[in-house]
GROMACS .gro file of N, CA and C in nm:
model
  225
    1UNK      N    1   0.085  -0.117   0.000
    1UNK     CA    2   0.000   0.000   0.000
    1UNK      C    3   0.089   0.123   0.000
    2UNK      N    4   0.052   0.219  -0.077
    2UNK     CA    5   0.128   0.343  -0.085
    2UNK      C    6   0.048   0.455  -0.019
    3UNK      N    7   0.115   0.533   0.065
    3UNK     CA    8   0.050   0.642   0.138
    3UNK      C    9   0.136   0.766   0.125
    4UNK      N   10   0.071   0.880   0.111
    4UNK     CA   11   0.143   1.007   0.107
    4UNK      C   12   0.111   1.083   0.235
    5UNK      N   13   0.216   1.129   0.304
    5UNK     CA   14   0.195   1.208   0.426
    5UNK      C   15   0.283   1.332   0.420
    6UNK      N   16   0.240   1.434   0.489
    6UNK     CA   17   0.319   1.556   0.503
    6UNK      C   18   0.388   1.552   0.638
    7UNK      N   19   0.520   1.556   0.637
    7UNK     CA   20   0.599   1.558   0.759
    7UNK      C   21   0.635   1.701   0.795
    8UNK      N   22   0.642   1.728   0.923
    8UNK     CA   23   0.690   1.859   0.966
    8UNK      C   24   0.837   1.871   0.924
    9UNK      N   25   0.885   1.991   0.902
    9UNK     CA   26   1.026   2.008   0.866
    9UNK      C   27   1.121   1.945   0.969
   10UNK      N   28   1.087   1.956   1.096
   10UNK     CA   29   1.171   1.898   1.201
   10UNK      C   30   1.176   1.746   1.190
   11UNK      N   31   1.060   1.684   1.171
   11UNK     CA   32   1.055   1.539   1.159
   11UNK      C   33   1.127   1.491   1.033
   12UNK      N   34   1.111   1.564   0.925
   12UNK     CA   35   1.180   1.529   0.801
   12UNK      C   36   1.332   1.538   0.820
   13UNK      N   37   1.377   1.642   0.887
   13UNK     CA   38   1.521   1.658   0.911
   13UNK      C   39   1.575   1.546   0.998
   14UNK      N   40   1.500   1.509   1.102
   14UNK     CA   41   1.543   1.400   1.189
   14UNK      C   42   1.550   1.268   1.113
   15UNK      N   43   1.452   1.244   1.030
   15UNK     CA   44   1.448   1.121   0.952
   15UNK      C   45   1.565   1.115   0.854
   16UNK      N   46   1.590   1.225   0.786
   16UNK     CA   47   1.701   1.230   0.690
   16UNK      C   48   1.836   1.215   0.761
   17UNK      N   49   1.848   1.275   0.879
   17UNK     CA   50   1.973   1.263   0.955
   17UNK      C   51   1.996   1.119   0.997
   18UNK      N   52   1.891   1.052   1.041
   18UNK     CA   53   1.904   0.912   1.081
   18UNK      C   54   1.938   0.824   0.961
   19UNK      N   55   1.877   0.852   0.848
   19UNK     CA   56   1.908   0.776   0.726
   19UNK      C   57   2.055   0.794   0.688
   20UNK      N   58   2.103   0.917   0.698
   20UNK     CA   59   2.244   0.944   0.664
   20UNK      C   60   2.337   0.875   0.763
   21UNK      N   61   2.300   0.877   0.890
   21UNK     CA   62   2.384   0.818   0.994
   21UNK      C   63   2.390   0.665   0.984
   22UNK      N   64   2.275   0.604   0.953
   22UNK     CA   65   2.268   0.458   0.952
   22UNK      C   66   2.289   0.395   0.816
   23UNK      N   67   2.274   0.475   0.711
   23UNK     CA   68   2.283   0.421   0.576
   23UNK      C   69   2.158   0.348   0.532
   24UNK      N   70   2.053   0.356   0.613
   24UNK     CA   71   1.926   0.290   0.580
   24UNK      C   72   1.843   0.381   0.489
   25UNK      N   73   1.769   0.323   0.396
   25UNK     CA   74   1.682   0.406   0.311
   25UNK      C   75   1.566   0.465   0.391
   26UNK      N   76   1.519   0.580   0.347
   26UNK     CA   77   1.410   0.648   0.416
   26UNK      C   78   1.286   0.560   0.429
   27UNK      N   79   1.251   0.488   0.323
   27UNK     CA   80   1.129   0.407   0.329
   27UNK      C   81   1.139   0.297   0.435
   28UNK      N   82   1.258   0.240   0.452
   28UNK     CA   83   1.275   0.137   0.555
   28UNK      C   84   1.261   0.199   0.694
   29UNK      N   85   1.322   0.316   0.715
   29UNK     CA   86   1.312   0.382   0.845
   29UNK      C   87   1.167   0.421   0.875
   30UNK      N   88   1.096   0.468   0.775
   30UNK     CA   89   0.954   0.502   0.795
   30UNK      C   90   0.873   0.378   0.830
   31UNK      N   91   0.898   0.269   0.760
   31UNK     CA   92   0.827   0.144   0.788
   31UNK      C   93   0.853   0.099   0.932
   32UNK      N   94   0.980   0.100   0.974
   32UNK     CA   95   1.014   0.061   1.111
   32UNK      C   96   0.949   0.154   1.213
   33UNK      N   97   0.951   0.283   1.184
   33UNK     CA   98   0.890   0.381   1.275
   33UNK      C   99   0.741   0.356   1.291
   34UNK      N  100   0.674   0.329   1.181
   34UNK     CA  101   0.530   0.302   1.187
   34UNK      C  102   0.500   0.173   1.261
   35UNK      N  103   0.580   0.069   1.236
   35UNK     CA  104   0.559  -0.058   1.305
   35UNK      C  105   0.574  -0.041   1.456
   36UNK      N  106   0.682   0.024   1.498
   36UNK     CA  107   0.707   0.041   1.641
   36UNK      C  108   0.604   0.135   1.704
   37UNK      N  109   0.571   0.242   1.633
   37UNK     CA  110   0.471   0.335   1.685
   37UNK      C  111   0.335   0.270   1.697
   38UNK      N  112   0.298   0.188   1.598
   38UNK     CA  113   0.170   0.120   1.603
   38UNK      C  114   0.166   0.018   1.717
   39UNK      N  115   0.276  -0.053   1.737
   39UNK     CA  116   0.283  -0.147   1.850
   39UNK      C  117   0.263  -0.073   1.982
   40UNK      N  118   0.326   0.043   1.996
   40UNK     CA  119   0.311   0.122   2.118
   40UNK      C  120   0.167   0.167   2.136
   41UNK      N  121   0.103   0.213   2.028
   41UNK     CA  122  -0.037   0.256   2.037
   41UNK      C  123  -0.130   0.140   2.072
   42UNK      N  124  -0.104   0.024   2.013
   42UNK     CA  125  -0.186  -0.094   2.045
   42UNK      C  126  -0.170  -0.131   2.192
   43UNK      N  127  -0.047  -0.129   2.243
   43UNK     CA  128  -0.023  -0.158   2.384
   43UNK      C  129  -0.094  -0.057   2.474
   44UNK      N  130  -0.086   0.070   2.437
   44UNK     CA  131  -0.150   0.176   2.514
   44UNK      C  132  -0.301   0.153   2.523
   45UNK      N  133  -0.363   0.122   2.409
   45UNK     CA  134  -0.508   0.103   2.408
   45UNK      C  135  -0.548  -0.026   2.480
   46UNK      N  136  -0.464  -0.129   2.474
   46UNK     CA  137  -0.491  -0.251   2.550
   46UNK      C  138  -0.484  -0.223   2.700
   47UNK      N  139  -0.389  -0.140   2.741
   47UNK     CA  140  -0.377  -0.103   2.882
   47UNK      C  141  -0.497  -0.022   2.927
   48UNK      N  142  -0.543   0.070   2.842
   48UNK     CA  143  -0.663   0.147   2.876
   48UNK      C  144  -0.785   0.056   2.893
   49UNK      N  145  -0.799  -0.040   2.802
   49UNK     CA  146  -0.912  -0.133   2.811
   49UNK      C  147  -0.903  -0.215   2.939
   50UNK      N  148  -0.783  -0.259   2.975
   50UNK     CA  149  -0.765  -0.336   3.098
   50UNK      C  150  -0.800  -0.250   3.220
   51UNK      N  151  -0.757  -0.125   3.218
   51UNK     CA  152  -0.788  -0.035   3.330
   51UNK      C  153  -0.938  -0.014   3.342
   52UNK      N  154  -1.007   0.000   3.230
   52UNK     CA  155  -1.152   0.016   3.234
   52UNK      C  156  -1.220  -0.108   3.294
   53UNK      N  157  -1.170  -0.228   3.257
   53UNK     CA  158  -1.227  -0.350   3.313
   53UNK      C  159  -1.204  -0.358   3.463
   54UNK      N  160  -1.087  -0.314   3.508
   54UNK     CA  161  -1.058  -0.313   3.651
   54UNK      C  162  -1.147  -0.213   3.723
   55UNK      N  163  -1.159  -0.093   3.666
   55UNK     CA  164  -1.242   0.011   3.729
   55UNK      C  165  -1.389  -0.028   3.735
   56UNK      N  166  -1.436  -0.104   3.635
   56UNK     CA  167  -1.577  -0.143   3.633
   56UNK      C  168  -1.604  -0.266   3.719
   57UNK      N  169  -1.498  -0.330   3.768
   57UNK     CA  170  -1.514  -0.450   3.848
   57UNK      C  171  -1.519  -0.577   3.766
   58UNK      N  172  -1.510  -0.564   3.634
   58UNK     CA  173  -1.512  -0.681   3.547
   58UNK      C  174  -1.386  -0.766   3.565
   59UNK      N  175  -1.274  -0.700   3.594
   59UNK     CA  176  -1.146  -0.767   3.619
   59UNK      C  177  -1.093  -0.722   3.754
   60UNK      N  178  -0.998  -0.798   3.807
   60UNK     CA  179  -0.940  -0.762   3.936
   60UNK      C  180  -0.788  -0.768   3.929
   61UNK      N  181  -0.725  -0.699   4.020
   61UNK     CA  182  -0.580  -0.704   4.033
   61UNK      C  183  -0.549  -0.802   4.145
   62UNK      N  184  -0.457  -0.895   4.116
   62UNK     CA  185  -0.417  -0.990   4.219
   62UNK      C  186  -0.264  -0.992   4.227
   63UNK      N  187  -0.214  -1.036   4.339
   63UNK     CA  188  -0.069  -1.043   4.359
   63UNK      C  189  -0.012  -1.164   4.285
   64UNK      N  190   0.119  -1.163   4.268
   64UNK     CA  191   0.187  -1.277   4.206
   64UNK      C  192   0.166  -1.402   4.290
   65UNK      N  193   0.169  -1.385   4.421
   65UNK     CA  194   0.149  -1.498   4.511
   65UNK      C  195   0.010  -1.559   4.493
   66UNK      N  196  -0.091  -1.473   4.479
   66UNK     CA  197  -0.227  -1.521   4.457
   66UNK      C  198  -0.238  -1.593   4.323
   67UNK      N  199  -0.174  -1.540   4.220
   67UNK     CA  200  -0.178  -1.605   4.089
   67UNK      C  201  -0.112  -1.742   4.097
   68UNK      N  202   0.001  -1.752   4.166
   68UNK     CA  203   0.067  -1.882   4.183
   68UNK      C  204  -0.025  -1.980   4.255
   69UNK      N  205  -0.094  -1.932   4.358
   69UNK     CA  206  -0.187  -2.017   4.432
   69UNK      C  207  -0.299  -2.066   4.340
   70UNK      N  208  -0.357  -1.974   4.263
   70UNK     CA  209  -0.467  -2.012   4.173
   70UNK      C  210  -0.422  -2.110   4.066
   71UNK      N  211  -0.297  -2.100   4.025
   71UNK     CA  212  -0.245  -2.191   3.923
   71UNK      C  213  -0.188  -2.319   3.982
   72UNK      N  214  -0.191  -2.331   4.114
   72UNK     CA  215  -0.139  -2.449   4.180
   72UNK      C  216   0.012  -2.456   4.181
   73UNK      N  217   0.076  -2.341   4.176
   73UNK     CA  218   0.222  -2.336   4.172
   73UNK      C  219   0.282  -2.298   4.307
   74UNK      N  220   0.200  -2.298   4.410
   74UNK     CA  221   0.247  -2.252   4.541
   74UNK      C  222   0.312  -2.364   4.622
   75UNK      N  223   0.334  -2.476   4.559
   75UNK     CA  224   0.416  -2.578   4.613
   75UNK      C  225   0.363  -2.673   4.709
   0.00000   0.00000   0.00000
């Protein structure tokens, strides 16, 4: 898929500097940046969803010791 985006001059300069420093092509650096950024956003939204479940009482927070007990790992 091909996408066109407008980068701020600062972001463009940073990207070009990194490409020059690493010898990596711009498209590869952009792809890596999007992959890592998307992973971070997905993690953030998963954490928000978990927090909402905890706040609503749908889920609970338990200690590691309690989890071990529930899993039968407490020896």
